[in-house]
Amino acid sequence: MGMKPAKNRSRAIFEEVGVETPKQMPVAPKGGMIDARPKGARKALMLWMVSLIVLAVLQLGLDATPGFGIAELDLVQPYTGLALFAVWALGALGLALSRRLPPGWGMRVAGLGLGCLLLAASDPTPISQLSKALSPEPAAEMLPQTGALPPLQLLPATPPTPAPIAAPVAAAPTPQEQVAQAADLVVAKINLAKTTIGAAPFSTLRLGLAFALVGFAFWYALLAARTEAALISARRQAEPGLFGLATGLMHLSFVQLLVGGLVTGIGAGAVFTDWPMMGGAWLPPDLLSMEPVWRNALENQGLLQFSHRVLGYLLLALGLFALIRSRRSVHGVTRTAFVLATVWIGLQAVLGVVTLLHGDPLHLRLAHLGGALALWLFLIRARFLARYPRVQSIRGIK
């Protein structure tokens, strides 16, 4: 008994052959997959970075002129580095516990924490106060009163042989004493480093560390201000040539900053107060007079001021070259950023010459330091926009 053939479905007269049914239709790709990924608390992250920048700038100002002549700020100054590290720790802990840290930010946050810890540990005042607070106070020795003394007895003709005294067994230090000993060791190492390299180079290292923290925090704040999709889209339109020039300007300005810190630290700004000459000559006298030769790079006032001037000229020349090169950029915001950076280089150079001609007074020195900080931020912003430009269209900036 044979099986009946399956009946074929009759087709309509005008039905096209090969048209897929709705279940067979290809699924259209969905956009916004990058934005659908966890973005983290980017606004909270940006505010955290801004708070770190404010505390680092406060550290810079108090280190440049302790307390500004105000006794209350003199008491605050040793604890600004500790407050900086505390704000970092609270922010990192909050983002970690809430799991709102954006993907890929772990190493960035850890690097910032290491810098904050080094800046806080470079001032031994809070650590020494912690050691004093934890160290046990020595017991006061009570002398017996005269009326409580026993009556005198006659000594025998031959004194007895004293019994051997057993050596006292040292008690194990308590955890509190161990922390105090560790704090004393840290303070001793910091003072040894300060004595070895000198007070001026040590304060210059603190200055450079604070500027580096401000730079990294500002870069991360710029990153957090945009979404991940916007950063990826902008990265495709990056300008490597401008980015390289901005990187060179940023590094050269950081070296200039360190040399300027040494010039201020050893009082070299008030030695040669003429410009463009130095003591009536193009080269200062006794340029390499110290022995060994490497000491001149840290202590020779003439060599340090001459190096500071030459680096300023190089920075100005490279800034003008970057300005000319940035005119080819198709992004208006990037061009404006390089214009601002180059103009500020020129203003900072003029302010440096004015400070020099007036013998490096305190108010001009502080203004010069503030100008260096503003220039540092302008250069970092120009570098960021060369890497992640803001795309412009007919309707405006995206």
Coordinates of C-alpha atoms in Angstrom, one line a residue:
M1 CA 0.0 0.0 0.0
G2 CA 1.8 3.1 -1.2
M3 CA 2.0 6.4 0.6
K4 CA 0.2 9.4 -0.8
P5 CA 2.4 12.1 -2.1
A6 CA 2.4 15.3 -0.1
K7 CA 0.3 18.0 -1.4
N8 CA 2.3 21.0 -2.6
R9 CA 1.1 24.4 -1.3
S10 CA -0.5 26.3 -4.1
R11 CA 1.1 29.6 -4.8
A12 CA -0.6 32.8 -5.7
I13 CA -0.4 34.0 -9.2
F14 CA 1.6 37.1 -8.4
E15 CA 3.7 35.6 -5.6
E16 CA 7.5 35.9 -6.2
V17 CA 9.6 32.9 -5.8
G18 CA 12.6 33.1 -3.5
V19 CA 11.1 35.6 -1.1
E20 CA 12.0 34.7 2.5
T21 CA 9.4 34.3 5.1
P22 CA 9.6 36.7 8.1
K23 CA 11.3 34.0 10.2
Q24 CA 14.0 33.7 7.5
M25 CA 14.6 37.4 7.0
P26 CA 18.2 38.4 8.1
V27 CA 18.4 40.3 11.3
A28 CA 19.5 43.9 10.9
P29 CA 22.7 44.7 12.9
K30 CA 22.0 46.8 16.0
G31 CA 24.1 49.9 16.7
G32 CA 25.3 51.3 19.9
M33 CA 27.0 48.1 21.1
I34 CA 30.0 50.1 22.5
D35 CA 27.7 52.3 24.5
A36 CA 25.8 49.3 25.7
R37 CA 28.9 48.1 27.6
P38 CA 29.4 49.1 31.2
K39 CA 30.5 52.7 31.2
G40 CA 31.2 53.2 34.9
A41 CA 30.7 56.3 36.9
R42 CA 32.5 58.7 34.5
K43 CA 31.1 61.9 36.1
A44 CA 32.1 60.8 39.6
L45 CA 35.5 59.8 38.2
M46 CA 36.0 63.2 36.7
L47 CA 35.0 65.0 39.9
W48 CA 37.5 62.7 41.8
M49 CA 40.3 63.7 39.4
V50 CA 39.4 67.4 39.8
S51 CA 39.6 67.1 43.6
L52 CA 43.1 65.5 43.3
I53 CA 44.2 68.3 41.0
V54 CA 43.0 70.9 43.6
L55 CA 44.9 69.3 46.4
A56 CA 48.1 68.8 44.4
V57 CA 48.0 72.5 43.4
L58 CA 47.6 73.4 47.1
Q59 CA 50.6 71.3 47.8
L60 CA 52.6 73.2 45.1
G61 CA 51.7 76.6 46.5
L62 CA 52.5 75.7 50.1
D63 CA 55.8 74.1 49.1
A64 CA 56.7 77.2 47.1
T65 CA 56.2 79.6 50.0
P66 CA 55.3 77.8 53.3
G67 CA 52.1 79.2 54.7
F68 CA 52.2 82.4 52.7
G69 CA 53.1 84.1 56.0
I70 CA 50.0 82.7 57.7
A71 CA 50.6 80.7 60.8
E72 CA 47.5 78.5 60.3
L73 CA 48.7 77.4 56.9
D74 CA 52.1 76.6 58.3
L75 CA 50.3 74.0 60.4
V76 CA 48.3 72.6 57.4
Q77 CA 51.3 72.4 55.0
P78 CA 52.8 69.0 56.3
Y79 CA 49.4 67.3 55.9
T80 CA 48.4 68.3 52.4
G81 CA 50.2 65.3 50.9
L82 CA 48.5 63.0 53.5
A83 CA 45.1 64.6 52.6
L84 CA 45.8 64.0 48.9
F85 CA 46.5 60.3 49.5
A86 CA 43.4 60.0 51.7
V87 CA 41.2 61.5 49.0
W88 CA 42.7 59.1 46.5
A89 CA 42.1 56.1 48.8
L90 CA 38.5 57.1 49.5
G91 CA 37.7 57.5 45.8
A92 CA 39.4 54.3 44.8
L93 CA 37.6 52.4 47.6
G94 CA 34.2 53.8 46.7
L95 CA 34.5 53.0 43.0
A96 CA 35.8 49.5 43.7
L97 CA 33.1 48.6 46.2
S98 CA 30.3 50.0 43.9
R99 CA 31.9 48.4 40.9
R100 CA 31.6 51.6 38.9
L101 CA 35.2 51.9 37.8
P102 CA 35.3 52.0 34.0
P103 CA 37.0 49.0 32.2
G104 CA 40.7 49.5 31.8
W105 CA 41.1 52.1 34.5
G106 CA 42.7 49.8 37.2
M107 CA 46.3 50.6 36.3
R108 CA 45.6 54.3 35.9
V109 CA 44.1 54.5 39.4
A110 CA 46.9 52.4 40.9
G111 CA 49.6 54.6 39.3
L112 CA 47.9 57.7 40.7
G113 CA 47.8 56.1 44.1
L114 CA 51.5 55.4 44.0
G115 CA 52.3 59.0 43.2
C116 CA 50.1 60.3 46.0
L117 CA 51.7 57.9 48.4
L118 CA 55.2 59.0 47.4
L119 CA 54.3 62.7 47.7
A120 CA 52.7 62.1 51.2
A121 CA 55.7 60.0 52.4
S122 CA 58.3 62.6 51.2
D123 CA 57.3 64.9 54.1
P124 CA 58.4 63.2 57.3
T125 CA 56.5 65.5 59.7
P126 CA 53.3 63.4 59.9
I127 CA 55.2 60.2 60.2
S128 CA 57.4 61.5 63.0
Q129 CA 54.4 62.8 64.9
L130 CA 52.8 59.3 64.5
S131 CA 56.0 57.8 66.0
K132 CA 55.8 60.1 69.0
A133 CA 52.2 59.3 69.5
L134 CA 52.7 55.6 69.5
S135 CA 56.0 55.5 71.4
P136 CA 55.5 54.5 75.1
E137 CA 56.4 57.2 77.5
P138 CA 59.4 56.4 79.8
A139 CA 58.3 55.7 83.4
A140 CA 59.2 58.5 85.8
E141 CA 61.8 57.6 88.4
M142 CA 60.5 58.2 91.9
L143 CA 63.2 59.1 94.5
P144 CA 62.5 57.9 98.0
Q145 CA 61.7 60.6 100.7
T146 CA 64.2 61.3 103.4
G147 CA 61.9 60.1 106.2
A148 CA 61.2 56.8 104.6
L149 CA 64.9 55.7 104.5
P150 CA 65.8 52.7 106.7
P151 CA 68.4 53.2 109.5
L152 CA 72.0 52.9 108.5
Q153 CA 73.8 49.6 109.4
L154 CA 77.4 49.0 109.8
L155 CA 79.0 47.2 106.9
P156 CA 81.1 44.0 107.6
A157 CA 84.9 44.2 107.3
T158 CA 84.9 41.8 104.4
P159 CA 82.1 42.6 101.9
P160 CA 80.2 39.5 100.7
T161 CA 80.7 38.2 97.2
P162 CA 77.9 39.6 95.1
A163 CA 75.6 37.1 93.5
P164 CA 75.6 36.9 89.7
I165 CA 72.9 39.0 88.2
A166 CA 71.0 37.4 85.3
A167 CA 70.7 39.5 82.2
P168 CA 67.2 40.8 81.8
V169 CA 65.1 39.2 79.1
A170 CA 64.0 41.7 76.6
A171 CA 60.2 41.7 76.2
A172 CA 58.8 41.3 72.7
P173 CA 57.7 44.7 71.3
T174 CA 54.0 45.3 71.2
P175 CA 52.3 46.0 67.8
Q176 CA 52.1 49.7 68.8
E177 CA 55.9 49.8 69.4
Q178 CA 56.5 48.0 66.1
V179 CA 54.5 50.6 64.2
A180 CA 56.5 53.4 66.0
Q181 CA 59.8 51.7 65.1
A182 CA 58.8 51.4 61.5
A183 CA 57.8 55.1 61.4
D184 CA 61.2 56.0 62.9
L185 CA 62.9 54.0 60.2
V186 CA 60.9 55.8 57.4
V187 CA 61.7 59.2 58.9
A188 CA 65.4 58.3 59.1
K189 CA 65.5 57.1 55.5
I190 CA 63.7 60.3 54.3
N191 CA 66.2 62.5 56.2
L192 CA 69.1 60.5 54.8
A193 CA 67.9 61.0 51.2
K194 CA 67.4 64.7 51.8
T195 CA 70.9 65.0 53.3
T196 CA 72.5 62.9 50.5
I197 CA 71.0 64.8 47.5
G198 CA 70.6 68.2 49.2
A199 CA 67.6 70.2 50.3
A200 CA 67.1 72.0 46.9
P201 CA 67.1 68.8 44.7
F202 CA 64.8 67.1 47.2
S203 CA 62.2 69.9 47.1
T204 CA 62.5 69.9 43.3
L205 CA 61.7 66.2 43.2
R206 CA 58.6 67.0 45.3
L207 CA 57.7 69.8 42.9
G208 CA 58.1 67.5 39.9
L209 CA 56.0 64.7 41.5
A210 CA 53.2 67.2 42.3
F211 CA 53.2 68.4 38.6
A212 CA 53.2 64.9 37.3
L213 CA 50.2 64.1 39.5
V214 CA 48.4 67.2 38.2
G215 CA 49.2 66.2 34.6
F216 CA 48.0 62.6 34.9
A217 CA 44.8 63.6 36.8
F218 CA 44.0 66.2 34.2
W219 CA 44.5 63.7 31.3
Y220 CA 42.3 61.2 33.1
A221 CA 39.6 63.9 33.7
L222 CA 39.6 64.7 30.0
L223 CA 39.2 61.0 29.2
A224 CA 36.4 60.7 31.7
A225 CA 34.6 63.7 30.2
R226 CA 33.8 61.7 27.0
T227 CA 32.1 58.4 26.5
E228 CA 34.0 55.4 25.3
A229 CA 32.3 55.5 21.9
A230 CA 33.2 59.1 21.4
L231 CA 36.9 58.4 22.3
I232 CA 37.0 55.5 19.9
S233 CA 35.5 57.6 17.1
A234 CA 37.8 60.5 17.8
R235 CA 40.9 58.2 17.9
R236 CA 40.3 57.3 14.2
Q237 CA 40.8 61.0 13.3
A238 CA 43.9 61.5 15.4
E239 CA 46.9 63.5 14.0
P240 CA 50.1 61.7 14.9
G241 CA 52.4 64.5 13.8
L242 CA 50.7 67.1 16.1
F243 CA 50.5 64.5 18.9
G244 CA 54.3 63.9 18.7
L245 CA 55.0 67.7 18.7
A246 CA 52.7 68.2 21.7
T247 CA 54.4 65.3 23.5
G248 CA 57.8 66.8 22.9
L249 CA 56.6 70.2 24.2
M250 CA 55.1 68.6 27.3
H251 CA 58.3 66.7 28.1
L252 CA 60.5 69.8 27.4
S253 CA 58.3 71.9 29.7
F254 CA 58.6 69.4 32.5
V255 CA 62.4 69.4 32.2
Q256 CA 62.3 73.2 32.2
L257 CA 60.1 73.1 35.3
L258 CA 62.7 70.9 37.2
V259 CA 65.5 73.2 36.3
G260 CA 63.5 76.2 37.4
G261 CA 62.8 74.5 40.7
L262 CA 66.6 74.1 41.2
V263 CA 67.2 77.7 40.2
T264 CA 64.7 78.8 42.9
G265 CA 65.9 76.3 45.5
I266 CA 69.5 77.5 45.4
G267 CA 68.7 81.2 45.0
A268 CA 70.2 81.4 41.5
G269 CA 67.4 83.7 40.2
A270 CA 68.9 86.6 42.1
V271 CA 72.5 86.1 41.1
F272 CA 72.4 87.3 37.4
T273 CA 69.7 90.0 37.0
D274 CA 70.5 91.2 33.5
W275 CA 69.1 89.9 30.2
P276 CA 70.0 88.7 27.6
M277 CA 73.5 88.8 29.0
M278 CA 74.6 87.2 32.2
G279 CA 77.0 89.3 34.2
G280 CA 77.9 91.3 31.1
A281 CA 78.8 88.2 29.1
W282 CA 76.9 85.6 27.0
L283 CA 78.3 82.8 29.2
P284 CA 78.4 83.1 33.0
P285 CA 81.7 82.8 34.7
D286 CA 82.8 79.6 36.5
L287 CA 80.4 77.5 34.4
L288 CA 82.0 74.2 35.5
S289 CA 84.0 75.3 38.5
M290 CA 82.8 72.7 41.1
E291 CA 84.4 69.4 41.7
P292 CA 83.3 66.7 41.0
V293 CA 81.7 67.9 37.7
W294 CA 78.3 66.5 38.4
R295 CA 77.8 68.9 41.3
N296 CA 77.5 71.8 38.8
A297 CA 74.2 70.4 37.5
L298 CA 72.7 70.7 41.0
E299 CA 74.5 73.5 42.8
N300 CA 76.2 75.8 40.2
Q301 CA 74.1 79.0 40.2
G302 CA 75.5 80.3 36.9
L303 CA 75.1 77.0 35.0
L304 CA 71.5 76.4 36.3
Q305 CA 70.3 79.8 35.3
F306 CA 72.0 79.6 31.9
S307 CA 70.4 76.2 31.4
H308 CA 67.0 77.6 32.4
R309 CA 67.3 80.4 29.8
V310 CA 68.4 78.1 27.0
L311 CA 65.6 75.6 27.7
G312 CA 63.1 78.6 27.6
Y313 CA 64.4 79.6 24.2
L314 CA 64.1 76.0 22.9
L315 CA 60.6 75.7 24.3
L316 CA 59.5 78.9 22.6
A317 CA 61.0 77.9 19.2
L318 CA 59.4 74.4 19.4
G319 CA 56.1 76.0 20.4
L320 CA 56.2 78.3 17.3
F321 CA 56.9 75.4 15.1
A322 CA 54.0 73.4 16.6
L323 CA 51.8 76.4 16.0
I324 CA 52.7 76.6 12.3
R325 CA 52.2 72.9 12.0
S326 CA 48.8 73.0 13.7
R327 CA 47.4 75.4 11.1
R328 CA 47.1 72.4 8.8
S329 CA 44.7 70.6 11.1
V330 CA 41.2 70.2 9.9
H331 CA 39.8 70.5 13.5
G332 CA 39.3 74.0 14.7
V333 CA 39.3 73.1 18.4
T334 CA 42.8 71.5 18.0
R335 CA 44.1 74.6 16.2
T336 CA 42.8 76.8 19.0
A337 CA 44.4 74.6 21.7
F338 CA 47.8 75.0 20.0
V339 CA 47.3 78.7 19.7
L340 CA 46.6 79.0 23.4
A341 CA 49.5 76.9 24.3
T342 CA 52.0 78.8 22.2
V343 CA 50.7 82.2 23.4
W344 CA 51.1 81.1 27.0
I345 CA 54.6 80.0 26.3
G346 CA 55.4 83.5 25.1
L347 CA 53.7 85.1 28.2
Q348 CA 55.5 82.7 30.5
A349 CA 58.9 83.7 28.9
V350 CA 58.1 87.4 29.3
L351 CA 57.1 86.8 32.9
G352 CA 60.4 84.9 33.5
V353 CA 62.4 87.8 32.2
V354 CA 60.5 90.3 34.3
T355 CA 61.0 88.2 37.4
L356 CA 64.7 88.0 36.6
L357 CA 65.2 91.7 36.1
H358 CA 63.5 92.5 39.4
G359 CA 65.8 90.1 41.4
D360 CA 63.3 87.2 41.8
P361 CA 60.9 88.7 44.3
L362 CA 58.4 86.5 46.0
H363 CA 55.2 87.7 44.3
L364 CA 56.7 87.4 40.8
R365 CA 58.1 84.0 41.7
L366 CA 54.7 82.8 42.7
A367 CA 53.2 84.3 39.5
H368 CA 55.9 82.5 37.5
L369 CA 55.0 79.2 39.2
G370 CA 51.3 79.7 38.5
G371 CA 52.1 80.4 34.8
A372 CA 54.1 77.2 34.6
L373 CA 51.1 75.3 36.0
A374 CA 48.8 76.9 33.5
L375 CA 51.2 76.2 30.6
W376 CA 51.5 72.6 31.7
L377 CA 47.7 72.2 31.5
F378 CA 47.5 74.0 28.1
L379 CA 50.1 71.7 26.7
I380 CA 48.4 68.5 28.0
R381 CA 45.0 69.7 26.6
A382 CA 46.6 70.4 23.2
R383 CA 48.2 66.9 23.3
F384 CA 44.9 65.3 24.2
L385 CA 43.0 67.1 21.3
A386 CA 45.7 65.9 18.9
R387 CA 45.1 62.4 20.0
Y388 CA 41.3 62.6 20.5
P389 CA 40.1 65.6 18.3
R390 CA 36.6 67.0 18.5
V391 CA 35.2 66.4 15.1
Q392 CA 33.5 69.5 13.5
S393 CA 30.7 69.4 10.9
I394 CA 28.5 72.0 9.3
R395 CA 26.1 71.9 12.2
G396 CA 28.9 72.4 14.8
I397 CA 31.1 70.3 17.0
K398 CA 30.1 66.7 17.7

